[in-house]
Amino acid sequence: MAKKLVFRVTSIFCITLFVGHFLFTLLDVIPFNPVSAKHNNQVYEYMEPLFNQTWELFAPDPVADNRTIYMQIKEENGEKSDWYDITSPKIEQNHSNLFSPHNRLVRIPTSSVISLFQEDSTSSLIKDNLTNEENHLTLEENLENHLDLHQERAKHKMYRYAFSEAGRLYEETNIAEVQLRLEITEVVPFSERNNEEYESESQYIEFPWEAYTNVASPY
Amino acid sequence: MNVFRWESKHLIKELYQPKFLIGASLLRIALGIITLYIYLIHYQQRYALWHDSGYLSHAEYLETTITLPFSLYAYHTSSIYFDIIFHLGIIVAILFTLGYRTGVTSLFQFVFIWSLFERNGVILDGGDNILRIVLFYFIFIASSHYFSIQPSVTRKGTLSSFPEVKKIRNLIHNLAVFACAFQLIILYFMSGIYQVMGEMWQNGTALYYILQVEQFSMPYAQELLSSNLYLMVFATYFSIVIKLGFPFMLWNRYTKYIAIVCMFSFHIGIMFGMGLITFSLIMIALECILISDTEYRTLRHRISLMPRLILSWMRYRTRSLRRQSYITRKRMIIFYDSWCPLCQQVARRIRAIDTLGLIKLKTFRDPFLVNNYKIDPQAANERMIGIIEENKQQTEGFSTFFAMFKRIPLMWWSLPFLWIALKTGLGSTLYDSVASSRKIIPVGHCEDDCSIGEQSGKEKNV
């Protein structure tokens, strides 16, 4: 009798766990709504980090610009190099052979730039809690600090990638500093696709000189 | 009040029977190969991608992790430690693919892949995300019943002697398999929902914009879709409709197959149009889990019938062609050894694929035929003899093979290789070595003397 009871309790436990897990998963991935807002903290605690997932694949609004990182190198004697495009060669290498390491390596420059402009899950969580009036100010301050930190990290990733590329182009001991420039070019709008004279607008963001550190090259 | 009383006994009984064992085994192999591909294709870049000296330093990695560093790569920065973990990961992936002690290797595979992905999130995509989650479910899946070097059915488990424990294990396996399927459904449905919410997806131009972004577009795909409005709008809406319809199409057997085929073609499109290789491979692999064991068996049965069906169809289509004089004059007679099991097997196969009916296979062990066609039985024993009916030209050995294959359209693909083998003499050498070492079983054909004609044969009587 006891054996049967244990068997049934275990079965019910497994099925409940299964249903509960997918309820939490659904609440985590559905578009933001009052129910998911109410249980946001509990869902976040359950899902992170093991079941972390996001399925907004190229949606609702797909990326519609090309982002290119340029790098300038300052040598030990103070001489500055030309600007090197360190994004396009990776993309071209990927285009020439999809079944190669470049298929993933191409994400290094592009993903670090994307994360520069994108919120991470922690800042989204802080934002979702901003409605709570009691600690509104503290949360707002937290969010600001967190976004600053997140951006700093994204920038740091870009520099680490640039250091690795600089090490391939120059003698490592000869590199003093590296400067970055980001070019963001809007894609040609659909309505202008046949207009050969249309010129896409580009925005430039210039980053300061950073002292060079040796970073392993993928080659 | 009896809260533990089941309402639907049939459904509950089904839950305790292991399901989707073939799908789980196939998925194990596919995911194992994909993870091995990730390890090996980046073998040279491993330090740059995942080591302290690479793109993400150890200190920075520790800063960005949300919780405690769960990655095995986080515990030491030395390259020796890194290499040990990395190579252990490769060994685990191989064992996982081969299905060796999947109970343990599935757990290790999850831990090692988690560790690798956690160490550098910048290079990950949606495919890696679902792979990581599905590998967690795999810890609870019995995935070594098929295509495994150590099938779990042959292992003697001490726990399996208790029927209740066995039932609970089956229940956990089934729930984990359902979890993989649910995870796939959630991915497609939610992705579809987010697409519907986007303006570019609504007006059918989203694919145009995505393909303008160099990172996510292959030049040929960009050209193809940008120049074809109908194709572009169709592909944009198709991707939404198929994703939203996916969960509902799985409930009917026939719509399920349509959904699987549609998703397969969708991912092939993503693989070569957008260049997302591992993402597409992982998603295609996950479709394996949606097909039940019975369906796999039916599929295998139908596939095994396919060659016969195709050959019958070809014979039917070529029935009038076979009567044409320019075809019939190409007929040839091949003399084979009916005492050799291998030759009999080859003869059966030749008869099956001879769709034009140009090959007549006759045995040189029949004295009446040998006299009738005036062939030397000893020469036929050493090398296969063929006679082309039109000019009575005689061929022997590998040349007979070449002449025979020329008359079988299904074997035309092999002609360039056979021609090279014929001209270089490699074919004849190979043929002679196989022919001289063939086994001969003259059961029921001779009792005391098994020689051919007056000379003794070289055959080895068994």
XYZ file of C-alpha atoms in Angstrom:
681
model
C 0.000 0.000 0.000
C 2.774 2.400 1.046
C 4.691 1.455 -2.086
C 1.685 2.376 -4.228
C 1.281 5.687 -2.414
C 4.946 6.586 -2.934
C 4.604 5.627 -6.589
C 1.548 7.824 -7.100
C 2.988 10.763 -5.152
C 6.182 10.577 -7.226
C 4.161 10.451 -10.444
C 2.067 13.456 -9.449
C 5.200 15.321 -8.390
C 6.859 14.713 -11.788
C 3.782 15.795 -13.739
C 3.283 18.896 -11.557
C 6.932 19.816 -12.023
C 6.533 19.488 -15.774
C 3.379 21.643 -15.889
C 4.854 24.204 -13.485
C 8.090 24.440 -15.439
C 6.289 25.220 -18.665
C 3.965 27.711 -16.973
C 7.025 29.616 -15.794
C 8.624 29.260 -19.233
C 5.515 30.663 -20.916
C 5.356 33.573 -18.477
C 9.007 34.281 -19.170
C 8.807 34.331 -22.951
C 5.391 35.843 -23.725
C 5.219 39.525 -24.603
C 5.092 41.752 -21.512
C 1.588 41.744 -19.983
C -0.033 42.388 -16.561
C 0.238 38.736 -15.463
C 3.886 38.368 -16.432
C 4.562 41.779 -14.826
C 2.997 40.612 -11.566
C 5.099 37.445 -11.385
C 8.205 38.904 -12.977
C 10.501 38.427 -9.995
C 9.485 34.845 -9.286
C 9.737 33.902 -12.961
C 13.162 35.555 -13.252
C 14.434 33.730 -10.172
C 13.245 30.366 -11.482
C 14.375 30.758 -15.077
C 17.817 32.299 -14.544
C 20.340 31.134 -15.420
C 19.472 27.513 -16.271
C 16.425 28.062 -18.467
C 17.272 31.549 -19.713
C 15.726 31.968 -23.159
C 14.569 34.618 -25.565
C 12.783 33.939 -28.833
C 12.444 37.413 -30.289
C 14.382 36.173 -33.298
C 14.633 39.134 -35.699
C 11.309 40.352 -34.287
C 9.320 42.488 -33.713
C 11.702 44.885 -35.488
C 14.684 43.296 -37.235
C 18.068 44.984 -37.245
C 18.051 47.438 -40.164
C 21.534 48.910 -40.175
C 25.090 47.840 -40.846
C 27.529 48.500 -38.026
C 31.203 48.615 -38.809
C 34.068 48.999 -36.362
C 37.154 50.914 -37.508
C 40.414 50.806 -35.608
C 43.395 53.147 -35.499
C 46.674 52.118 -33.927
C 49.143 54.409 -32.173
C 52.654 53.047 -32.147
C 55.166 53.445 -29.313
C 56.848 56.323 -31.184
C 53.510 58.159 -31.328
C 52.886 57.493 -35.020
C 49.251 56.864 -35.912
C 48.112 54.309 -38.483
C 45.298 54.557 -41.023
C 41.805 53.483 -40.045
C 41.324 49.739 -40.447
C 37.887 48.222 -41.069
C 37.864 45.254 -38.687
C 34.284 44.099 -39.332
C 33.896 43.706 -43.113
C 36.800 41.239 -43.646
C 35.172 38.852 -41.175
C 31.828 39.122 -42.994
C 33.490 38.523 -46.368
C 35.333 35.481 -45.040
C 32.022 34.095 -43.766
C 30.367 34.727 -47.125
C 33.120 32.867 -48.945
C 32.744 29.735 -46.785
C 29.814 29.143 -44.450
C 31.260 25.950 -43.015
C 34.261 27.592 -41.435
C 35.171 29.140 -38.053
C 34.307 32.574 -39.508
C 30.634 31.655 -39.386
C 30.771 32.214 -35.622
C 33.802 34.508 -35.414
C 31.877 37.110 -37.439
C 29.614 37.552 -34.409
C 32.423 38.888 -32.222
C 32.509 42.420 -33.685
C 28.805 42.613 -34.538
C 27.403 41.207 -31.272
C 29.559 43.441 -29.095
C 28.215 46.459 -31.006
C 24.640 45.213 -30.714
C 24.997 44.796 -26.942
C 26.247 48.390 -26.778
C 22.750 49.567 -27.696
C 20.721 46.750 -26.208
C 19.391 46.337 -22.688
C 20.335 43.188 -20.872
C 17.943 41.086 -18.783
C 18.911 42.784 -15.504
C 18.108 46.288 -16.762
C 14.799 45.028 -18.174
C 13.968 43.588 -14.776
C 14.776 46.881 -13.022
C 12.657 48.744 -15.577
C 9.717 46.414 -15.050
C 9.818 47.169 -11.334
C 9.863 50.951 -11.777
C 6.106 51.152 -11.174
C 6.653 50.490 -7.481
C 6.525 54.021 -6.091
C 8.211 53.396 -2.745
C 11.626 52.679 -4.134
C 11.190 54.439 -7.460
C 14.172 56.743 -7.075
C 16.529 54.037 -5.891
C 15.533 51.775 -8.775
C 15.959 54.579 -11.302
C 19.431 55.232 -9.974
C 20.174 51.508 -10.081
C 19.008 51.332 -13.667
C 21.196 54.248 -14.692
C 24.236 52.737 -13.002
C 23.534 49.357 -14.491
C 23.119 50.703 -18.013
C 26.401 52.597 -17.688
C 28.127 49.423 -16.536
C 26.513 47.378 -19.318
C 27.690 49.873 -21.943
C 31.182 49.921 -20.484
C 31.336 46.153 -20.757
C 30.125 46.206 -24.350
C 32.787 48.810 -25.178
C 35.394 46.711 -23.459
C 34.426 43.715 -25.630
C 34.887 45.846 -28.746
C 38.345 46.921 -27.580
C 39.382 43.352 -26.749
C 38.397 42.319 -30.274
C 40.313 45.296 -31.718
C 43.411 44.440 -29.618
C 43.350 40.929 -31.047
C 43.155 42.314 -34.597
C 45.858 44.943 -33.879
C 48.177 42.185 -32.644
C 47.846 40.514 -36.033
C 48.676 43.681 -37.970
C 51.512 45.120 -35.881
C 54.353 43.916 -33.737
C 52.707 43.538 -30.309
C 55.520 45.327 -28.484
C 55.185 48.272 -30.847
C 51.500 49.006 -30.155
C 50.851 51.669 -27.530
C 47.167 52.511 -27.863
C 44.139 51.717 -29.966
C 41.244 53.972 -30.883
C 37.875 52.857 -32.231
C 35.253 54.418 -34.432
C 31.829 52.950 -35.013
C 29.997 53.561 -38.262
C 26.249 52.907 -38.266
C 24.728 52.959 -41.759
C 20.980 52.686 -42.238
C 20.037 50.157 -44.915
C 18.379 51.414 -48.113
C 14.632 51.726 -47.359
C 12.391 49.402 -49.299
C 10.750 52.321 -51.129
C 14.194 53.494 -52.363
C 15.523 50.086 -53.397
C 15.475 50.938 -57.120
C 16.837 54.472 -56.654
C 20.494 54.174 -57.578
C 21.217 57.718 -56.437
C 19.966 57.108 -52.915
C 22.699 57.421 -50.332
C 22.259 55.815 -46.941
C 22.886 58.003 -43.932
C 25.759 57.098 -41.688
C 26.373 57.993 -38.080
C 29.771 57.898 -36.448
C 30.643 57.326 -32.828
C 34.247 57.860 -31.833
C 35.717 56.106 -28.829
C 38.828 57.250 -26.912
C 42.346 55.845 -27.114
C 42.827 52.823 -24.895
C 46.113 51.330 -23.764
C 46.862 48.136 -25.679
C 46.675 44.757 -23.963
C 47.742 41.524 -25.560
C 44.717 39.427 -26.620
C 44.975 35.980 -28.240
C 44.418 35.955 -31.961
C 42.109 33.345 -33.476
C 44.702 32.551 -36.162
C -11.837 11.551 -0.886
C -9.266 9.731 -2.950
C -7.082 12.355 -4.573
C -4.741 9.758 -6.063
C -7.382 8.037 -8.138
C -6.686 8.355 -11.843
C -9.564 9.407 -14.046
C -8.276 8.242 -17.397
C -6.556 4.907 -16.955
C -5.679 4.510 -20.612
C -3.847 7.818 -20.835
C -2.000 7.172 -17.613
C -0.970 3.703 -18.776
C 0.492 5.235 -21.918
C 2.514 7.672 -19.834
C 4.339 4.763 -18.203
C 5.314 3.184 -21.533
C 8.533 4.608 -22.970
C 7.764 6.641 -26.097
C 9.801 8.297 -28.835
C 12.843 6.100 -28.201
C 14.010 6.133 -31.834
C 13.528 9.913 -32.094
C 15.451 10.434 -28.854
C 18.324 8.259 -30.087
C 18.462 10.049 -33.438
C 18.353 13.428 -31.703
C 21.190 12.335 -29.398
C 23.374 11.511 -32.385
C 22.460 14.723 -34.234
C 23.088 16.967 -31.213
C 26.302 15.088 -30.442
C 27.600 15.637 -33.969
C 26.625 19.337 -33.897
C 28.420 19.895 -30.582
C 31.458 18.064 -31.928
C 31.318 20.330 -34.976
C 31.311 23.393 -32.681
C 34.289 22.055 -30.723
C 36.341 21.011 -33.727
C 35.655 23.854 -36.153
C 36.867 26.287 -33.476
C 39.717 24.123 -32.245
C 42.328 26.572 -33.474
C 40.400 29.563 -32.102
C 39.661 27.997 -28.715
C 41.928 30.350 -26.749
C 40.615 33.459 -28.509
C 37.010 32.455 -27.940
C 36.947 30.909 -24.493
C 40.238 31.444 -22.650
C 41.362 34.235 -20.336
C 43.812 35.427 -22.990
C 41.022 35.778 -25.560
C 38.178 38.166 -26.322
C 36.622 37.863 -22.864
C 39.090 37.939 -20.009
C 38.517 35.823 -16.939
C 37.940 38.846 -14.683
C 35.394 40.305 -17.059
C 33.633 36.988 -17.458
C 33.228 36.749 -13.672
C 31.803 40.290 -13.614
C 29.182 39.539 -16.255
C 27.886 36.252 -14.866
C 24.536 36.693 -13.186
C 25.024 34.014 -10.570
C 27.913 31.961 -9.294
C 30.338 31.010 -12.041
C 28.821 27.741 -13.157
C 31.217 27.253 -16.029
C 33.973 24.673 -15.605
C 36.235 27.101 -17.449
C 35.812 29.623 -14.621
C 37.817 27.834 -11.985
C 41.319 28.375 -13.296
C 42.953 30.628 -15.863
C 45.896 28.444 -16.860
C 45.963 27.189 -20.443
C 46.695 23.631 -19.272
C 43.529 23.574 -17.167
C 41.601 25.104 -20.081
C 42.913 22.482 -22.505
C 42.055 19.643 -20.145
C 38.446 20.857 -19.813
C 38.149 21.560 -23.550
C 39.463 18.131 -24.568
C 37.383 16.380 -21.928
C 34.391 18.164 -23.479
C 35.294 16.696 -26.878
C 35.621 13.182 -25.408
C 32.256 13.539 -23.661
C 30.653 14.739 -26.915
C 32.044 11.676 -28.737
C 30.767 9.302 -26.044
C 27.395 11.059 -26.048
C 27.137 10.698 -29.840
C 28.050 7.025 -29.679
C 25.541 6.462 -26.899
C 27.986 5.164 -24.302
C 26.405 5.111 -20.827
C 24.047 7.917 -21.746
C 22.752 8.218 -18.180
C 26.107 9.670 -17.141
C 27.387 11.105 -20.436
C 24.166 13.112 -20.975
C 24.791 14.841 -17.652
C 28.435 15.507 -18.518
C 27.529 16.640 -22.024
C 25.140 19.205 -20.541
C 27.720 20.417 -18.010
C 30.507 20.748 -20.596
C 28.363 22.457 -23.234
C 26.837 24.748 -20.628
C 30.341 25.638 -19.447
C 31.498 26.397 -22.976
C 28.476 28.525 -23.887
C 28.428 30.315 -20.533
C 32.098 31.283 -20.905
C 31.453 33.528 -23.918
C 27.881 34.542 -24.658
C 28.791 36.977 -27.437
C 29.090 34.258 -30.070
C 25.836 32.454 -29.250
C 22.547 32.394 -31.120
C 19.013 31.042 -30.611
C 20.128 27.576 -31.665
C 22.737 27.442 -28.900
C 20.100 28.651 -26.456
C 17.674 25.816 -27.214
C 20.532 23.301 -27.475
C 21.604 24.137 -23.932
C 18.056 23.706 -22.617
C 17.381 20.500 -24.553
C 20.665 19.004 -23.321
C 19.386 19.600 -19.792
C 16.207 17.632 -20.621
C 18.411 14.939 -22.139
C 19.751 14.099 -18.686
C 16.337 12.499 -18.050
C 15.873 10.898 -21.481
C 16.645 7.265 -22.265
C 18.468 7.959 -25.495
C 20.546 4.809 -25.939
C 17.850 2.321 -26.960
C 18.809 2.648 -30.636
C 21.973 3.392 -32.620
C 24.133 3.102 -29.537
C 27.360 1.247 -28.803
C 25.848 0.262 -25.497
C 22.070 -0.064 -25.851
C 20.365 0.363 -22.495
C 18.099 -2.640 -23.159
C 21.100 -4.962 -22.919
C 22.323 -3.470 -19.666
C 21.247 -5.130 -16.464
C 20.021 -2.487 -14.103
C 19.465 -3.421 -10.525
C 16.704 -0.857 -10.157
C 14.767 -2.081 -13.165
C 13.793 -5.225 -11.268
C 11.226 -3.098 -9.422
C 8.305 -2.457 -11.776
C 7.365 0.799 -10.011
C 10.864 2.221 -10.403
C 10.843 1.211 -14.050
C 7.491 2.923 -14.537
C 8.696 6.131 -12.889
C 11.806 6.086 -15.079
C 9.604 5.718 -18.159
C 7.377 8.546 -16.973
C 10.394 10.823 -16.477
C 11.714 9.856 -19.931
C 8.358 10.632 -21.551
C 8.007 13.965 -19.749
C 11.542 14.964 -20.770
C 10.783 14.053 -24.401
C 7.567 16.112 -24.220
C 9.632 18.922 -22.697
C 11.896 18.955 -25.773
C 8.847 19.069 -28.051
C 7.159 21.767 -25.919
C 10.321 23.825 -25.919
C 10.391 23.656 -29.707
C 6.692 24.615 -29.888
C 7.241 27.553 -27.524
C 10.174 28.752 -29.607
C 8.236 28.725 -32.868
C 4.987 30.087 -31.476
C 6.582 32.930 -29.517
C 8.854 33.836 -32.379
C 5.749 33.959 -34.610
C 3.895 36.145 -32.078
C 6.785 38.640 -31.939
C 6.911 38.681 -35.728
C 3.192 39.510 -35.944
C 3.826 42.448 -33.599
C 6.454 43.984 -35.885
C 5.521 46.503 -38.532
C 8.049 45.239 -41.097
C 6.734 41.701 -40.687
C 3.172 42.958 -41.100
C 3.882 44.800 -44.340
C 5.965 41.939 -45.759
C 9.288 43.782 -45.993
C 11.080 42.342 -42.951
C 13.113 39.864 -45.004
C 14.204 42.660 -47.336
C 15.611 44.619 -44.369
C 17.238 41.590 -42.719
C 18.940 40.650 -45.976
C 20.307 44.191 -46.309
C 22.304 43.591 -43.124
C 25.539 42.062 -44.365
C 26.068 39.824 -41.361
C 22.773 38.003 -41.880
C 22.656 37.724 -45.623
C 24.437 35.746 -48.225
C 24.934 37.865 -51.376
C 23.012 35.387 -53.587
C 20.017 35.317 -51.193
C 19.950 39.103 -51.036
C 19.912 39.280 -54.824
C 17.290 36.564 -55.197
C 14.783 37.963 -52.718
C 15.342 41.674 -53.376
C 14.714 41.197 -57.075
C 11.624 39.066 -56.610
C 8.817 40.821 -54.764
C 6.446 37.858 -54.816
C 9.042 35.499 -53.374
C 10.087 38.003 -50.713
C 6.544 38.691 -49.475
C 5.658 34.992 -49.621
C 8.771 34.018 -47.628
C 8.074 36.723 -45.025
C 4.460 35.657 -44.441
C 5.256 31.954 -44.767
C 7.746 32.187 -41.900
C 5.039 33.722 -39.669
C 2.178 31.412 -40.656
C 4.183 28.210 -40.340
C 5.527 29.192 -36.917
C 2.124 30.159 -35.545
C 0.457 27.111 -37.077
C 3.196 24.696 -35.928
C 1.702 23.773 -32.502
C -1.727 23.100 -34.019
C -0.421 21.139 -36.999
C 1.270 18.617 -34.699
C -2.057 17.197 -33.498
C -2.878 15.549 -36.810
C -0.570 12.952 -38.325
C -0.707 14.341 -41.845
C -0.488 18.033 -40.964
C 2.403 17.099 -38.664
C 4.393 15.819 -41.626
C 3.544 18.994 -43.557
C 4.713 21.101 -40.580
C 7.967 19.143 -40.314
C 8.677 19.424 -44.052
C 7.837 23.165 -44.006
C 10.105 23.817 -41.007
C 12.848 21.757 -42.611
C 12.723 23.866 -45.784
C 12.453 27.050 -43.704
C 15.662 26.161 -41.846
C 17.462 25.143 -45.034
C 16.558 28.621 -46.302
C 17.942 30.221 -43.126
C 21.075 28.082 -43.298
C 22.062 29.094 -46.807
C 20.245 32.442 -47.064
C 21.283 33.940 -43.762
C 24.306 31.784 -43.035
C 23.114 30.597 -39.611
C 24.575 27.113 -39.871
C 24.475 25.601 -36.390
C 21.158 27.311 -35.568
C 19.508 25.656 -38.574
C 21.151 22.286 -37.949
C 20.012 22.253 -34.320
C 16.460 23.211 -35.252
C 16.289 20.565 -37.996
C 17.693 17.950 -35.586
C 15.014 18.776 -33.018
C 12.304 17.775 -35.489
C 13.461 14.138 -34.932
C 11.761 14.090 -31.544
C 8.339 14.812 -33.059
C 8.113 11.472 -34.871
C 6.936 8.449 -32.893
C 8.565 5.001 -32.900
C 5.672 3.508 -34.903
C 6.008 6.253 -37.496
C 9.755 5.646 -37.784
C 9.140 1.915 -38.305
C 6.513 2.596 -40.982
C 8.884 5.059 -42.609
C 11.704 2.505 -42.626
C 9.378 -0.106 -44.137
C 8.283 2.319 -46.866
C 11.845 3.353 -47.576
C 12.837 -0.320 -47.922
C 10.021 -0.730 -50.470
C 11.039 2.349 -52.407
C 13.782 0.792 -54.595
C 11.392 -1.948 -55.733
C 8.648 0.584 -56.434
C 11.029 2.819 -58.381
C 12.311 -0.133 -60.426
C 8.770 -1.315 -61.220
C 7.861 2.208 -62.244
C 10.958 2.435 -64.454
C 10.180 -0.915 -66.083
C 6.636 0.239 -66.757
C 7.766 3.555 -68.249
C 10.369 1.881 -70.482
C 8.104 -0.949 -71.712
C 7.792 0.456 -75.248
C 11.463 1.443 -75.354
C 12.480 -2.141 -74.592
C 10.846 -3.301 -77.818
C 12.745 -0.856 -80.052
C 15.294 -2.545 -82.309
C 18.072 -0.069 -81.487
C 17.717 -1.094 -77.863
C 17.178 -4.830 -78.293
C 20.287 -5.251 -80.447
C 22.376 -4.146 -77.435
C 21.414 -7.302 -75.526
C 24.183 -9.351 -74.025
C 24.511 -12.718 -72.351
C 26.571 -12.990 -69.192
C 27.861 -16.319 -67.959
C 28.121 -16.385 -64.184
C 28.991 -19.010 -61.611
C 25.773 -20.369 -60.100
C 27.779 -22.321 -57.498
C 29.189 -19.166 -55.960
C 26.852 -17.479 -53.427
C 28.419 -14.062 -54.051
C 27.907 -14.409 -57.833
C 24.303 -15.510 -57.278
C 23.703 -12.467 -55.114
C 25.237 -10.147 -57.716
C 23.175 -11.820 -60.466
C 19.977 -11.263 -58.455
C 20.823 -7.592 -58.027
C 21.658 -7.209 -61.728
C 18.332 -8.762 -62.719
C 16.541 -6.364 -60.345
C 18.114 -3.191 -61.742
C 18.152 -4.241 -65.396
C 15.261 -1.951 -66.303
C 15.873 -2.156 -70.078
C 15.996 -5.958 -70.040
C 19.299 -6.093 -71.906
C 21.123 -8.550 -69.682
C 20.584 -12.300 -69.906
C 22.315 -14.074 -67.031
C 23.163 -17.710 -67.627
C 25.228 -20.184 -65.659
C 28.373 -21.712 -67.141
C 27.838 -24.697 -64.838
C 25.174 -25.945 -67.252
C 26.950 -28.176 -69.896
C 24.078 -27.721 -72.343
C 24.465 -23.914 -72.351
C 28.254 -24.133 -72.531
C 28.021 -26.322 -75.647
C 25.268 -24.241 -77.151
C 27.187 -20.960 -76.894
C 30.565 -22.586 -77.530
C 32.366 -21.018 -74.587
C 35.355 -22.368 -72.735
C 34.061 -23.323 -69.240
C 37.514 -23.058 -67.687
C 37.967 -19.523 -69.032
C 34.467 -18.648 -67.766
C 35.435 -20.020 -64.353
C 38.472 -17.756 -64.167
C 36.877 -14.669 -65.627
C 33.234 -13.807 -66.241
C 32.407 -14.120 -69.942
C 29.886 -12.015 -71.807
C 28.620 -12.264 -75.383
C 27.149 -9.233 -77.121
C 24.284 -10.621 -79.198
C 24.549 -8.110 -82.040
C 28.067 -8.986 -83.237
C 28.724 -12.089 -81.145
C 31.697 -10.271 -79.665
C 33.030 -11.921 -76.526
C 34.185 -9.985 -73.465
C 35.803 -11.261 -70.322
C 36.522 -10.238 -66.740
C 36.280 -6.561 -65.900
C 35.414 -5.647 -69.531
C 32.234 -7.732 -69.139
C 31.394 -5.738 -66.031
C 31.922 -2.478 -67.897
C 29.828 -3.628 -70.878
C 27.084 -4.817 -68.517
C 26.937 -1.541 -66.560
C 26.757 0.387 -69.848
C 23.439 -1.381 -70.449
C 21.949 -0.510 -67.055
C 20.872 3.168 -66.842
C 20.801 3.055 -63.029
C 24.528 2.331 -63.001
C 25.597 5.000 -65.480
C 26.869 7.168 -62.650
C 29.651 4.625 -62.046
C 30.849 4.488 -65.670
C 33.540 7.216 -65.407
C 35.117 5.417 -62.438
C 34.833 2.018 -64.119
C 36.331 3.429 -67.321
C 39.346 4.750 -65.403
C 39.663 1.390 -63.621
C 39.429 -0.408 -66.969
C 42.037 1.730 -68.695
C 44.488 1.685 -65.801
C 44.159 -2.067 -65.332
C 43.187 -1.590 -61.683
C 39.722 -2.971 -62.370
C 41.060 -6.199 -63.880
C 43.473 -6.745 -60.988
C 40.726 -6.167 -58.440
C 38.298 -8.364 -60.363
C 40.806 -11.204 -60.657
C 41.587 -11.160 -56.956
C 37.878 -11.276 -56.022
C 37.081 -13.941 -58.654
C 39.956 -16.232 -57.674
C 39.145 -16.122 -53.975
C 35.399 -16.601 -54.305
C 33.794 -19.416 -52.389
C 32.002 -22.135 -54.285
C 29.312 -24.386 -52.862
C 28.430 -27.118 -55.407
C 25.642 -28.562 -53.219
C 23.396 -30.886 -55.215
C 25.409 -30.329 -58.361
C 28.246 -32.827 -58.123
C 29.051 -35.652 -55.833
C 32.499 -37.037 -56.598
C 34.090 -34.900 -59.288
C 33.515 -31.152 -59.261
C 35.915 -30.309 -62.078
C 34.788 -28.300 -65.086
C 35.185 -30.097 -68.370
C 38.452 -32.012 -68.449
C 40.623 -29.588 -66.461
C 40.481 -29.255 -62.724
C 39.150 -25.961 -61.433
C 40.914 -23.569 -59.125
C 37.868 -23.347 -56.918
C 37.992 -24.032 -53.271
C 35.206 -26.487 -52.511
C 33.444 -25.840 -49.265
